[in-house]
């Protein structure tokens, strides 16, 4: 960033010729870690009134009181801690489950889905505090910078974003972890004494992701002790866990643990329970190389226990309730949902269109699915629905007609095959003619 851009973007509006009685406010997405703590102090030195925002999206055993105290000690004027877990489940995870969203066929979008939830709450805080700026600690090579900023712009285009890891002055000052630690020591910023893991992780209620460090070598397998949400499938119990999940219009409304007799209807409690039982059965691990929106290939290892179970159950229920052609279109919508979510367009008009279309497709996706979790596997045992389009009589090889008043004559299949084969027959005849002509020409030469 040039000096002019630095003055325009980073420094408070000192260019205003009016006398300033207050500092410009910036709402910093704050985790309490080394990076965001250094950014907090750096912004204070720049003359900002820094308000920290901490989002609880179920990232684990976080001590938010300690994080709040640390932020205040580092110079924050206020700290907002918001429990977003319920909102995260109902307004972000469940829409993804409804759409069967999966990026590049394997990634269930755990980090991608959390970012618009966090961004929305950060913008809420900025509006309440009258702040003109947002700030985050996302790196200049990752997807999160795009997601946070695209979401913020879509929600409030008047807010400006400060991204220190893209700022020339900041980058010149902090070339790596050694510089960050030296700055922390000089400014009395408490630093976690725990040795740094040979990888980075990002956790929320939906998943835990691992990348960087040792994982940058795509041939290096993840170490066993790395995983937080799931046991190794080889170490999972030899007795399976039996579940029933009920859906209404594509949304999970009830989880019944057949093995324990427990029933959960609250969305947050249901999701937490599924994370627990699926994790104990080693369900939901994936190791892949994906394509980041910024054009870089990245290796990631993910744990998504509850999400894996819910997606399997939901897709199975769609099979018995959804029309074939509706499913074909919904599959295209699923890919578009995943692409838009991954790339940071959650609040874009095209995503709104996709969500409304998915909602329409889910009108009949109501019923229950029986499941077995066993050593990393999600096994569907059965499904039922009051909206089922499946007819045992129609599908039966032992009943000649459709049964139940459904008209079906097997002899009609002859005409069906003949009509659908017209283009295939024509293609083969014309190809044979062309091949014969080509051979004749070659022989005359």
CSV table of C-alpha atoms in Angstrom, one decimal:
chain,number,residue,atom,x,y,z
A,1,UNK,CA,0.0,0.0,0.0
A,2,UNK,CA,1.4,3.4,-0.9
A,3,UNK,CA,1.9,6.1,1.6
A,4,UNK,CA,-1.1,8.0,0.2
A,5,UNK,CA,-3.3,4.9,0.5
A,6,UNK,CA,-2.0,4.4,4.0
A,7,UNK,CA,-3.0,7.9,5.0
A,8,UNK,CA,-6.4,7.5,3.3
A,9,UNK,CA,-7.2,4.1,4.7
A,10,UNK,CA,-5.4,3.5,7.9
A,11,UNK,CA,-5.0,6.9,9.6
A,12,UNK,CA,-8.0,8.5,11.2
A,13,UNK,CA,-9.6,11.4,9.2
A,14,UNK,CA,-7.0,13.9,10.3
A,15,UNK,CA,-7.4,15.5,6.8
A,16,UNK,CA,-10.7,16.9,8.0
A,17,UNK,CA,-10.1,20.6,8.7
A,18,UNK,CA,-12.7,20.6,11.4
A,19,UNK,CA,-11.5,20.3,14.9
A,20,UNK,CA,-11.8,16.7,16.2
A,21,UNK,CA,-13.1,16.0,19.6
A,22,UNK,CA,-13.2,12.2,19.3
A,23,UNK,CA,-11.1,9.5,17.8
A,24,UNK,CA,-12.4,7.6,14.9
A,25,UNK,CA,-13.8,4.2,16.0
A,26,UNK,CA,-12.8,0.9,14.6
A,27,UNK,CA,-14.4,-2.5,15.4
A,28,UNK,CA,-11.7,-5.1,15.4
A,29,UNK,CA,-12.5,-8.8,15.1
A,30,UNK,CA,-10.5,-10.0,18.0
A,31,UNK,CA,-9.5,-13.5,19.0
A,32,UNK,CA,-7.1,-12.8,21.8
A,33,UNK,CA,-4.2,-14.4,19.9
A,34,UNK,CA,-0.9,-12.9,19.0
A,35,UNK,CA,-1.8,-11.5,15.7
A,36,UNK,CA,-5.0,-9.6,16.7
A,37,UNK,CA,-3.4,-8.5,19.9
A,38,UNK,CA,-0.6,-6.9,18.0
A,39,UNK,CA,-3.0,-5.4,15.5
A,40,UNK,CA,-5.0,-3.9,18.4
A,41,UNK,CA,-2.0,-2.1,19.9
A,42,UNK,CA,-0.9,-1.0,16.5
A,43,UNK,CA,-4.3,0.5,15.7
A,44,UNK,CA,-4.3,2.3,19.1
A,45,UNK,CA,-0.9,3.7,18.2
A,46,UNK,CA,-2.4,4.9,14.9
A,47,UNK,CA,-4.8,7.0,16.9
A,48,UNK,CA,-8.0,4.9,16.7
A,49,UNK,CA,-10.5,4.2,19.4
A,50,UNK,CA,-10.5,0.4,19.1
A,51,UNK,CA,-13.6,-1.5,20.0
A,52,UNK,CA,-13.0,-5.3,20.1
A,53,UNK,CA,-15.5,-7.8,18.9
A,54,UNK,CA,-15.3,-11.4,19.9
A,55,UNK,CA,-17.7,-14.0,18.3
A,56,UNK,CA,-18.6,-17.2,20.1
A,57,UNK,CA,-19.3,-19.6,17.2
A,58,UNK,CA,-18.6,-22.7,19.3
A,59,UNK,CA,-14.8,-22.7,18.7
A,60,UNK,CA,-14.1,-24.7,21.9
A,61,UNK,CA,-13.1,-24.0,25.4
A,62,UNK,CA,-12.5,-20.3,25.0
A,63,UNK,CA,-12.2,-18.1,28.2
A,64,UNK,CA,-14.0,-15.0,26.9
A,65,UNK,CA,-13.6,-13.2,30.2
A,66,UNK,CA,-9.8,-13.6,29.9
A,67,UNK,CA,-9.9,-12.5,26.3
A,68,UNK,CA,-12.0,-9.5,27.2
A,69,UNK,CA,-9.5,-8.6,30.0
A,70,UNK,CA,-6.6,-8.9,27.7
A,71,UNK,CA,-8.2,-6.7,25.1
A,72,UNK,CA,-8.8,-4.0,27.6
A,73,UNK,CA,-5.3,-4.2,29.0
A,74,UNK,CA,-4.0,-3.8,25.4
A,75,UNK,CA,-5.9,-0.6,24.9
A,76,UNK,CA,-9.3,-1.4,23.7
A,77,UNK,CA,-12.0,1.0,24.9
A,78,UNK,CA,-14.7,-1.6,24.8
A,79,UNK,CA,-15.1,-5.3,24.2
A,80,UNK,CA,-18.3,-6.9,22.8
A,81,UNK,CA,-18.6,-10.7,23.3
A,82,UNK,CA,-21.5,-12.2,21.4
A,83,UNK,CA,-22.8,-15.8,21.6
A,84,UNK,CA,-23.7,-16.5,18.0
A,85,UNK,CA,-23.9,-20.3,18.3
A,86,UNK,CA,-27.7,-20.6,17.9
A,87,UNK,CA,-27.8,-18.0,15.1
A,88,UNK,CA,-24.9,-19.9,13.4
A,89,UNK,CA,-26.9,-23.2,13.5
A,90,UNK,CA,-30.3,-21.9,12.4
A,91,UNK,CA,-29.4,-19.1,10.0
A,92,UNK,CA,-26.2,-20.4,8.4
A,93,UNK,CA,-25.6,-24.2,9.0
A,94,UNK,CA,-29.1,-25.3,8.4
A,95,UNK,CA,-29.5,-23.4,5.0
A,96,UNK,CA,-26.3,-25.2,3.9
A,97,UNK,CA,-27.7,-28.6,5.0
A,98,UNK,CA,-30.9,-27.8,3.1
A,99,UNK,CA,-29.0,-27.2,-0.1
A,100,UNK,CA,-26.6,-30.2,0.4
A,101,UNK,CA,-23.8,-27.7,-0.1
A,102,UNK,CA,-20.3,-29.1,-0.7
A,103,UNK,CA,-17.4,-27.4,-2.3
A,104,UNK,CA,-15.5,-29.3,-5.0
A,105,UNK,CA,-17.3,-32.5,-4.0
A,106,UNK,CA,-15.6,-32.8,-0.6
A,107,UNK,CA,-15.5,-29.7,1.6
A,108,UNK,CA,-18.5,-29.0,3.7
A,109,UNK,CA,-17.7,-25.3,4.0
A,110,UNK,CA,-17.2,-25.1,7.8
A,111,UNK,CA,-15.1,-21.9,7.8
A,112,UNK,CA,-16.8,-20.4,4.8
A,113,UNK,CA,-20.2,-20.6,6.5
A,114,UNK,CA,-19.0,-19.1,9.8
A,115,UNK,CA,-17.6,-15.9,8.2
A,116,UNK,CA,-20.9,-14.3,7.1
A,117,UNK,CA,-22.3,-15.0,10.6
A,118,UNK,CA,-19.3,-13.3,12.2
A,119,UNK,CA,-19.3,-10.4,9.7
A,120,UNK,CA,-23.0,-9.7,10.3
A,121,UNK,CA,-22.5,-9.5,14.0
A,122,UNK,CA,-19.4,-7.3,13.6
A,123,UNK,CA,-21.4,-4.9,11.4
A,124,UNK,CA,-24.1,-4.8,14.0
A,125,UNK,CA,-21.6,-3.8,16.6
A,126,UNK,CA,-20.1,-1.1,14.3
A,127,UNK,CA,-23.6,0.3,13.7
A,128,UNK,CA,-24.4,0.4,17.4
A,129,UNK,CA,-21.1,2.0,18.3
A,130,UNK,CA,-21.2,4.5,15.4
A,131,UNK,CA,-17.9,3.2,14.1
A,132,UNK,CA,-16.6,4.1,10.6
A,133,UNK,CA,-14.1,1.3,10.3
A,134,UNK,CA,-13.9,-2.5,10.6
A,135,UNK,CA,-10.6,-4.4,11.0
A,136,UNK,CA,-9.6,-8.0,10.9
A,137,UNK,CA,-6.5,-10.2,11.1
A,138,UNK,CA,-7.0,-12.3,8.0
A,139,UNK,CA,-3.9,-12.8,5.8
A,140,UNK,CA,-3.4,-11.5,2.3
A,141,UNK,CA,-3.2,-15.0,0.8
A,142,UNK,CA,-6.4,-16.5,2.2
A,143,UNK,CA,-10.1,-16.6,1.5
A,144,UNK,CA,-11.2,-15.0,4.8
A,145,UNK,CA,-10.1,-11.5,3.8
A,146,UNK,CA,-12.5,-11.7,0.8
A,147,UNK,CA,-15.3,-13.2,2.9
A,148,UNK,CA,-15.2,-10.7,5.7
A,149,UNK,CA,-15.0,-7.7,3.4
A,150,UNK,CA,-17.5,-8.7,0.8
A,151,UNK,CA,-20.0,-9.5,3.5
A,152,UNK,CA,-19.4,-6.2,5.3
A,153,UNK,CA,-19.8,-4.2,2.1
A,154,UNK,CA,-23.0,-6.0,1.2
A,155,UNK,CA,-24.4,-5.2,4.7
A,156,UNK,CA,-23.1,-1.6,5.0
A,157,UNK,CA,-21.3,-0.1,2.1
A,158,UNK,CA,-20.4,3.0,4.2
A,159,UNK,CA,-18.0,1.1,6.4
A,160,UNK,CA,-14.3,1.0,5.6
A,161,UNK,CA,-12.1,-2.0,6.3
A,162,UNK,CA,-8.6,-2.0,7.7
A,163,UNK,CA,-6.6,-5.1,6.7
A,164,UNK,CA,-3.2,-4.8,8.3
A,165,UNK,CA,-1.8,-7.9,6.6
A,166,UNK,CA,-2.2,-6.1,3.3
A,167,UNK,CA,-0.8,-2.8,4.5
A,168,UNK,CA,2.8,-2.0,3.4
A,169,UNK,CA,3.8,-0.3,6.6
A,170,UNK,CA,2.5,-3.1,8.7
A,171,UNK,CA,4.2,-5.8,6.5
A,172,UNK,CA,7.5,-3.9,6.6
A,173,UNK,CA,7.3,-3.8,10.4
A,174,UNK,CA,6.2,-7.4,10.9
A,175,UNK,CA,7.9,-9.9,8.6
A,176,UNK,CA,7.1,-12.9,10.7
A,177,UNK,CA,6.3,-14.4,14.1
A,178,UNK,CA,9.6,-13.2,15.5
A,179,UNK,CA,8.7,-9.6,14.8
A,180,UNK,CA,5.3,-10.0,16.3
A,181,UNK,CA,6.8,-11.6,19.5
A,182,UNK,CA,9.3,-8.7,19.8
A,183,UNK,CA,6.6,-6.1,19.5
A,184,UNK,CA,4.5,-8.0,22.0
A,185,UNK,CA,7.3,-8.0,24.5
A,186,UNK,CA,8.0,-4.3,24.0
A,187,UNK,CA,4.3,-3.4,24.5
A,188,UNK,CA,3.7,-5.8,27.4
A,189,UNK,CA,1.2,-7.9,25.4
A,190,UNK,CA,0.7,-11.2,27.1
A,191,UNK,CA,1.7,-14.2,24.9
A,192,UNK,CA,0.6,-17.8,25.3
A,193,UNK,CA,3.6,-19.8,26.4
A,194,UNK,CA,2.3,-23.0,24.8
A,195,UNK,CA,4.6,-24.1,22.1
A,196,UNK,CA,3.3,-23.3,18.6
A,197,UNK,CA,1.7,-26.3,16.9
A,198,UNK,CA,3.2,-27.4,13.5
A,199,UNK,CA,0.0,-26.4,11.8
A,200,UNK,CA,-2.7,-23.7,12.2
A,201,UNK,CA,-6.3,-24.4,13.1
A,202,UNK,CA,-9.7,-22.7,12.9
A,203,UNK,CA,-12.5,-24.1,14.9
A,204,UNK,CA,-16.3,-23.5,15.2
A,205,UNK,CA,-19.4,-25.5,16.1
A,206,UNK,CA,-19.6,-26.8,12.5
A,207,UNK,CA,-16.0,-28.0,12.1
A,208,UNK,CA,-12.3,-27.7,12.8
A,209,UNK,CA,-9.9,-27.0,10.0
A,210,UNK,CA,-6.1,-27.6,9.9
A,211,UNK,CA,-3.7,-26.1,7.4
A,212,UNK,CA,-0.2,-24.6,7.0
A,213,UNK,CA,3.0,-25.7,8.6
A,214,UNK,CA,3.7,-29.4,8.2
A,215,UNK,CA,0.4,-29.8,6.2
A,216,UNK,CA,1.7,-27.6,3.4
A,217,UNK,CA,3.5,-30.8,2.1
A,218,UNK,CA,0.5,-32.7,0.6
A,219,UNK,CA,2.3,-36.0,1.2
A,220,UNK,CA,2.6,-35.4,4.9
A,221,UNK,CA,-0.2,-37.2,6.8
A,222,UNK,CA,-1.9,-35.4,9.7
A,223,UNK,CA,-0.7,-36.5,13.1
A,224,UNK,CA,-3.1,-38.5,15.2
A,225,UNK,CA,-3.1,-36.1,18.2
A,226,UNK,CA,-4.0,-33.1,16.0
A,227,UNK,CA,-7.7,-33.9,15.8
A,228,UNK,CA,-10.1,-32.2,18.3
A,229,UNK,CA,-13.6,-33.2,17.3
A,230,UNK,CA,-13.3,-36.8,16.2
A,231,UNK,CA,-11.5,-40.0,17.3
A,232,UNK,CA,-9.5,-42.0,14.9
A,233,UNK,CA,-12.1,-44.3,13.2
A,234,UNK,CA,-9.8,-47.3,14.0
A,235,UNK,CA,-10.2,-46.4,17.7
A,236,UNK,CA,-14.0,-45.8,17.6
A,237,UNK,CA,-16.3,-48.1,19.6
A,238,UNK,CA,-17.1,-51.5,18.2
A,239,UNK,CA,-20.7,-50.9,19.1
A,240,UNK,CA,-22.5,-48.6,16.7
A,241,UNK,CA,-24.7,-45.6,17.6
A,242,UNK,CA,-28.2,-45.7,16.3
A,243,UNK,CA,-30.0,-42.4,15.5
A,244,UNK,CA,-33.2,-41.1,14.0
A,245,UNK,CA,-33.3,-37.6,12.5
A,246,UNK,CA,-36.6,-36.0,11.6
A,247,UNK,CA,-36.8,-33.1,9.1
A,248,UNK,CA,-39.5,-30.6,8.2
A,249,UNK,CA,-39.2,-28.8,4.9
A,250,UNK,CA,-35.6,-29.8,4.8
A,251,UNK,CA,-34.7,-28.5,8.3
A,252,UNK,CA,-33.7,-30.9,11.1
A,253,UNK,CA,-36.3,-30.7,13.8
A,254,UNK,CA,-35.6,-33.7,16.0
A,255,UNK,CA,-32.7,-36.0,16.9
A,256,UNK,CA,-33.4,-39.2,18.6
A,257,UNK,CA,-30.5,-41.3,20.0
A,258,UNK,CA,-31.9,-44.8,19.7
A,259,UNK,CA,-28.9,-46.1,21.7
A,260,UNK,CA,-29.5,-43.9,24.8
A,261,UNK,CA,-33.1,-43.0,24.4
A,262,UNK,CA,-32.4,-39.3,24.4
A,263,UNK,CA,-34.4,-36.9,22.3
A,264,UNK,CA,-33.3,-33.4,21.2
A,265,UNK,CA,-35.5,-30.8,19.6
A,266,UNK,CA,-33.6,-27.5,20.3
A,267,UNK,CA,-31.4,-26.7,17.2
A,268,UNK,CA,-28.3,-25.9,19.2
A,269,UNK,CA,-28.6,-28.8,21.6
A,270,UNK,CA,-29.4,-31.2,18.7
A,271,UNK,CA,-26.3,-30.0,16.8
A,272,UNK,CA,-24.0,-30.3,19.9
A,273,UNK,CA,-25.3,-33.8,20.5
A,274,UNK,CA,-24.7,-34.9,16.9
A,275,UNK,CA,-21.1,-33.5,17.1
A,276,UNK,CA,-20.5,-35.5,20.2
A,277,UNK,CA,-21.9,-38.9,19.0
A,278,UNK,CA,-20.5,-38.5,15.5
A,279,UNK,CA,-17.1,-37.5,16.8
A,280,UNK,CA,-17.0,-40.4,19.1
A,281,UNK,CA,-17.6,-42.7,16.2
A,282,UNK,CA,-14.9,-41.1,14.0
A,283,UNK,CA,-17.3,-39.6,11.5
A,284,UNK,CA,-16.5,-36.5,9.4
A,285,UNK,CA,-12.8,-36.4,8.6
A,286,UNK,CA,-11.5,-35.3,5.2
A,287,UNK,CA,-8.1,-34.4,3.8
A,288,UNK,CA,-8.0,-32.5,0.5
A,289,UNK,CA,-6.3,-29.9,-1.7
A,290,UNK,CA,-8.8,-27.2,-2.7
A,291,UNK,CA,-8.8,-24.2,-5.0
A,292,UNK,CA,-9.0,-20.9,-3.1
A,293,UNK,CA,-10.9,-18.0,-4.6
A,294,UNK,CA,-7.7,-15.9,-4.7
A,295,UNK,CA,-6.2,-18.5,-7.2
A,296,UNK,CA,-4.0,-20.5,-4.8
A,297,UNK,CA,-4.3,-24.3,-4.2
A,298,UNK,CA,-4.4,-25.1,-0.5
A,299,UNK,CA,-4.2,-28.3,1.5
A,300,UNK,CA,-6.7,-28.6,4.3
A,301,UNK,CA,-7.7,-31.2,6.8
A,302,UNK,CA,-11.2,-30.9,8.2
A,303,UNK,CA,-13.5,-32.5,10.8
A,304,UNK,CA,-17.2,-32.0,10.3
A,305,UNK,CA,-19.0,-34.6,12.4
A,306,UNK,CA,-22.5,-33.4,12.8
A,307,UNK,CA,-22.6,-31.8,9.4
A,308,UNK,CA,-21.6,-35.1,7.7
A,309,UNK,CA,-24.4,-36.9,9.5
A,310,UNK,CA,-27.0,-34.3,8.7
A,311,UNK,CA,-26.0,-34.1,5.0
A,312,UNK,CA,-26.2,-37.9,4.6
A,313,UNK,CA,-29.7,-38.0,6.3
A,314,UNK,CA,-31.0,-35.0,4.3
A,315,UNK,CA,-29.9,-36.3,1.0
A,316,UNK,CA,-31.4,-39.7,1.7
A,317,UNK,CA,-34.8,-38.1,2.6
A,318,UNK,CA,-34.7,-36.1,-0.6
A,319,UNK,CA,-34.5,-39.4,-2.5
A,320,UNK,CA,-37.9,-40.5,-1.3
A,321,UNK,CA,-39.7,-37.1,-1.4
A,322,UNK,CA,-38.2,-35.0,-4.2
A,323,UNK,CA,-39.2,-35.2,-7.9
A,324,UNK,CA,-36.5,-36.3,-10.2
A,325,UNK,CA,-36.3,-33.1,-12.3
A,326,UNK,CA,-36.6,-30.9,-9.2
A,327,UNK,CA,-33.6,-32.8,-7.8
A,328,UNK,CA,-31.6,-32.3,-11.0
A,329,UNK,CA,-32.1,-28.5,-10.7
A,330,UNK,CA,-31.5,-28.5,-7.0
A,331,UNK,CA,-28.2,-30.3,-7.5
A,332,UNK,CA,-27.1,-27.3,-9.7
A,333,UNK,CA,-28.3,-25.0,-7.0
A,334,UNK,CA,-26.2,-26.9,-4.5
A,335,UNK,CA,-23.1,-26.3,-6.5
A,336,UNK,CA,-23.9,-22.6,-6.9
A,337,UNK,CA,-24.7,-22.3,-3.2
A,338,UNK,CA,-21.3,-23.8,-2.3
A,339,UNK,CA,-19.4,-21.7,-4.8
A,340,UNK,CA,-21.0,-18.4,-3.6
A,341,UNK,CA,-20.6,-19.3,0.1
A,342,UNK,CA,-16.9,-20.3,-0.4
A,343,UNK,CA,-16.1,-17.1,-2.4
A,344,UNK,CA,-17.8,-14.7,0.1
A,345,UNK,CA,-21.0,-13.9,-1.7
A,346,UNK,CA,-23.4,-14.9,1.1
A,347,UNK,CA,-25.2,-11.6,1.1
A,348,UNK,CA,-25.2,-11.2,-2.7
A,349,UNK,CA,-28.5,-11.0,-4.6
A,350,UNK,CA,-27.7,-14.2,-6.5
A,351,UNK,CA,-27.3,-16.1,-3.2
A,352,UNK,CA,-30.7,-14.8,-2.2
A,353,UNK,CA,-32.1,-16.2,-5.4
A,354,UNK,CA,-30.4,-19.5,-4.8
A,355,UNK,CA,-31.7,-19.7,-1.2
A,356,UNK,CA,-35.3,-19.0,-2.2
A,357,UNK,CA,-35.1,-21.6,-4.9
A,358,UNK,CA,-33.7,-24.2,-2.5
A,359,UNK,CA,-36.5,-23.4,0.0
A,360,UNK,CA,-39.0,-24.0,-2.7
A,361,UNK,CA,-37.5,-27.4,-3.5
A,362,UNK,CA,-37.7,-28.4,0.2
A,363,UNK,CA,-41.5,-28.1,0.5
A,364,UNK,CA,-42.0,-31.8,0.6
A,365,UNK,CA,-38.7,-32.8,2.3
A,366,UNK,CA,-40.4,-33.9,5.5
A,367,UNK,CA,-40.0,-37.2,7.3
A,368,UNK,CA,-37.5,-39.3,9.2
A,369,UNK,CA,-34.2,-41.2,8.5
A,370,UNK,CA,-32.8,-44.0,10.6
A,371,UNK,CA,-29.0,-44.1,10.8
A,372,UNK,CA,-26.1,-46.1,12.2
A,373,UNK,CA,-22.7,-44.5,13.0
A,374,UNK,CA,-19.9,-46.9,13.0
A,375,UNK,CA,-16.1,-46.4,12.8
A,376,UNK,CA,-16.2,-43.4,10.5
A,377,UNK,CA,-19.2,-44.4,8.5
A,378,UNK,CA,-22.7,-43.0,8.3
A,379,UNK,CA,-25.0,-45.9,7.3
A,380,UNK,CA,-28.6,-45.2,6.4
A,381,UNK,CA,-30.9,-48.0,7.7
A,382,UNK,CA,-34.3,-46.6,6.5
A,383,UNK,CA,-36.4,-43.6,5.7
A,384,UNK,CA,-40.1,-42.7,5.8
A,385,UNK,CA,-42.1,-39.6,4.9
A,386,UNK,CA,-45.8,-38.5,4.7
A,387,UNK,CA,-44.8,-36.8,1.4
A,388,UNK,CA,-43.1,-39.8,-0.1
A,389,UNK,CA,-43.2,-40.1,-3.9
A,390,UNK,CA,-42.0,-43.7,-3.7
A,391,UNK,CA,-44.5,-46.4,-4.4
A,392,UNK,CA,-43.5,-50.0,-3.5
A,393,UNK,CA,-46.2,-51.3,-5.9
A,394,UNK,CA,-45.0,-49.2,-8.8
A,395,UNK,CA,-41.4,-50.2,-8.2
A,396,UNK,CA,-42.1,-53.9,-7.5
A,397,UNK,CA,-41.1,-56.5,-10.0
A,398,UNK,CA,-43.9,-58.8,-8.7
A,399,UNK,CA,-46.7,-56.4,-9.7
A,400,UNK,CA,-47.4,-56.0,-13.4
A,401,UNK,CA,-49.2,-52.6,-13.2
A,402,UNK,CA,-48.5,-49.6,-11.1
A,403,UNK,CA,-50.8,-50.6,-8.2
A,404,UNK,CA,-52.7,-48.2,-6.0
A,405,UNK,CA,-54.5,-46.8,-9.1
A,406,UNK,CA,-51.1,-45.8,-10.7
A,407,UNK,CA,-51.3,-46.6,-14.4
A,408,UNK,CA,-48.2,-48.3,-15.8
A,409,UNK,CA,-48.1,-50.8,-18.6
A,410,UNK,CA,-44.7,-52.5,-19.1
A,411,UNK,CA,-45.3,-52.8,-22.8
A,412,UNK,CA,-45.2,-49.0,-23.1
A,413,UNK,CA,-41.5,-49.3,-22.3
A,414,UNK,CA,-40.9,-50.5,-25.9
A,415,UNK,CA,-42.1,-47.2,-27.4
A,416,UNK,CA,-40.2,-45.3,-24.7
A,417,UNK,CA,-36.9,-47.0,-25.6
A,418,UNK,CA,-37.6,-46.7,-29.3
A,419,UNK,CA,-38.2,-42.9,-29.1
A,420,UNK,CA,-35.2,-42.2,-26.8
A,421,UNK,CA,-33.0,-44.3,-29.1
A,422,UNK,CA,-33.8,-42.3,-32.3
A,423,UNK,CA,-30.9,-40.0,-32.0
A,424,UNK,CA,-28.5,-42.8,-31.0
A,425,UNK,CA,-29.6,-44.9,-34.1
A,426,UNK,CA,-29.3,-41.8,-36.4
A,427,UNK,CA,-25.8,-41.0,-34.9
A,428,UNK,CA,-24.5,-44.5,-35.5
A,429,UNK,CA,-25.9,-44.8,-39.1
A,430,UNK,CA,-24.4,-41.4,-40.1
A,431,UNK,CA,-21.1,-42.2,-38.4
A,432,UNK,CA,-20.9,-45.5,-40.3
A,433,UNK,CA,-21.6,-43.6,-43.5
A,434,UNK,CA,-18.9,-41.0,-42.8
A,435,UNK,CA,-16.4,-43.6,-41.8
A,436,UNK,CA,-17.0,-45.5,-45.0
A,437,UNK,CA,-16.6,-42.4,-47.1
A,438,UNK,CA,-13.4,-41.6,-45.3
A,439,UNK,CA,-12.0,-45.1,-45.9
A,440,UNK,CA,-13.0,-44.9,-49.6
A,441,UNK,CA,-11.2,-41.6,-50.1
A,442,UNK,CA,-8.1,-42.8,-48.3
A,443,UNK,CA,-8.0,-45.9,-50.5
A,444,UNK,CA,-8.2,-43.9,-53.8
A,445,UNK,CA,-5.2,-41.8,-52.7
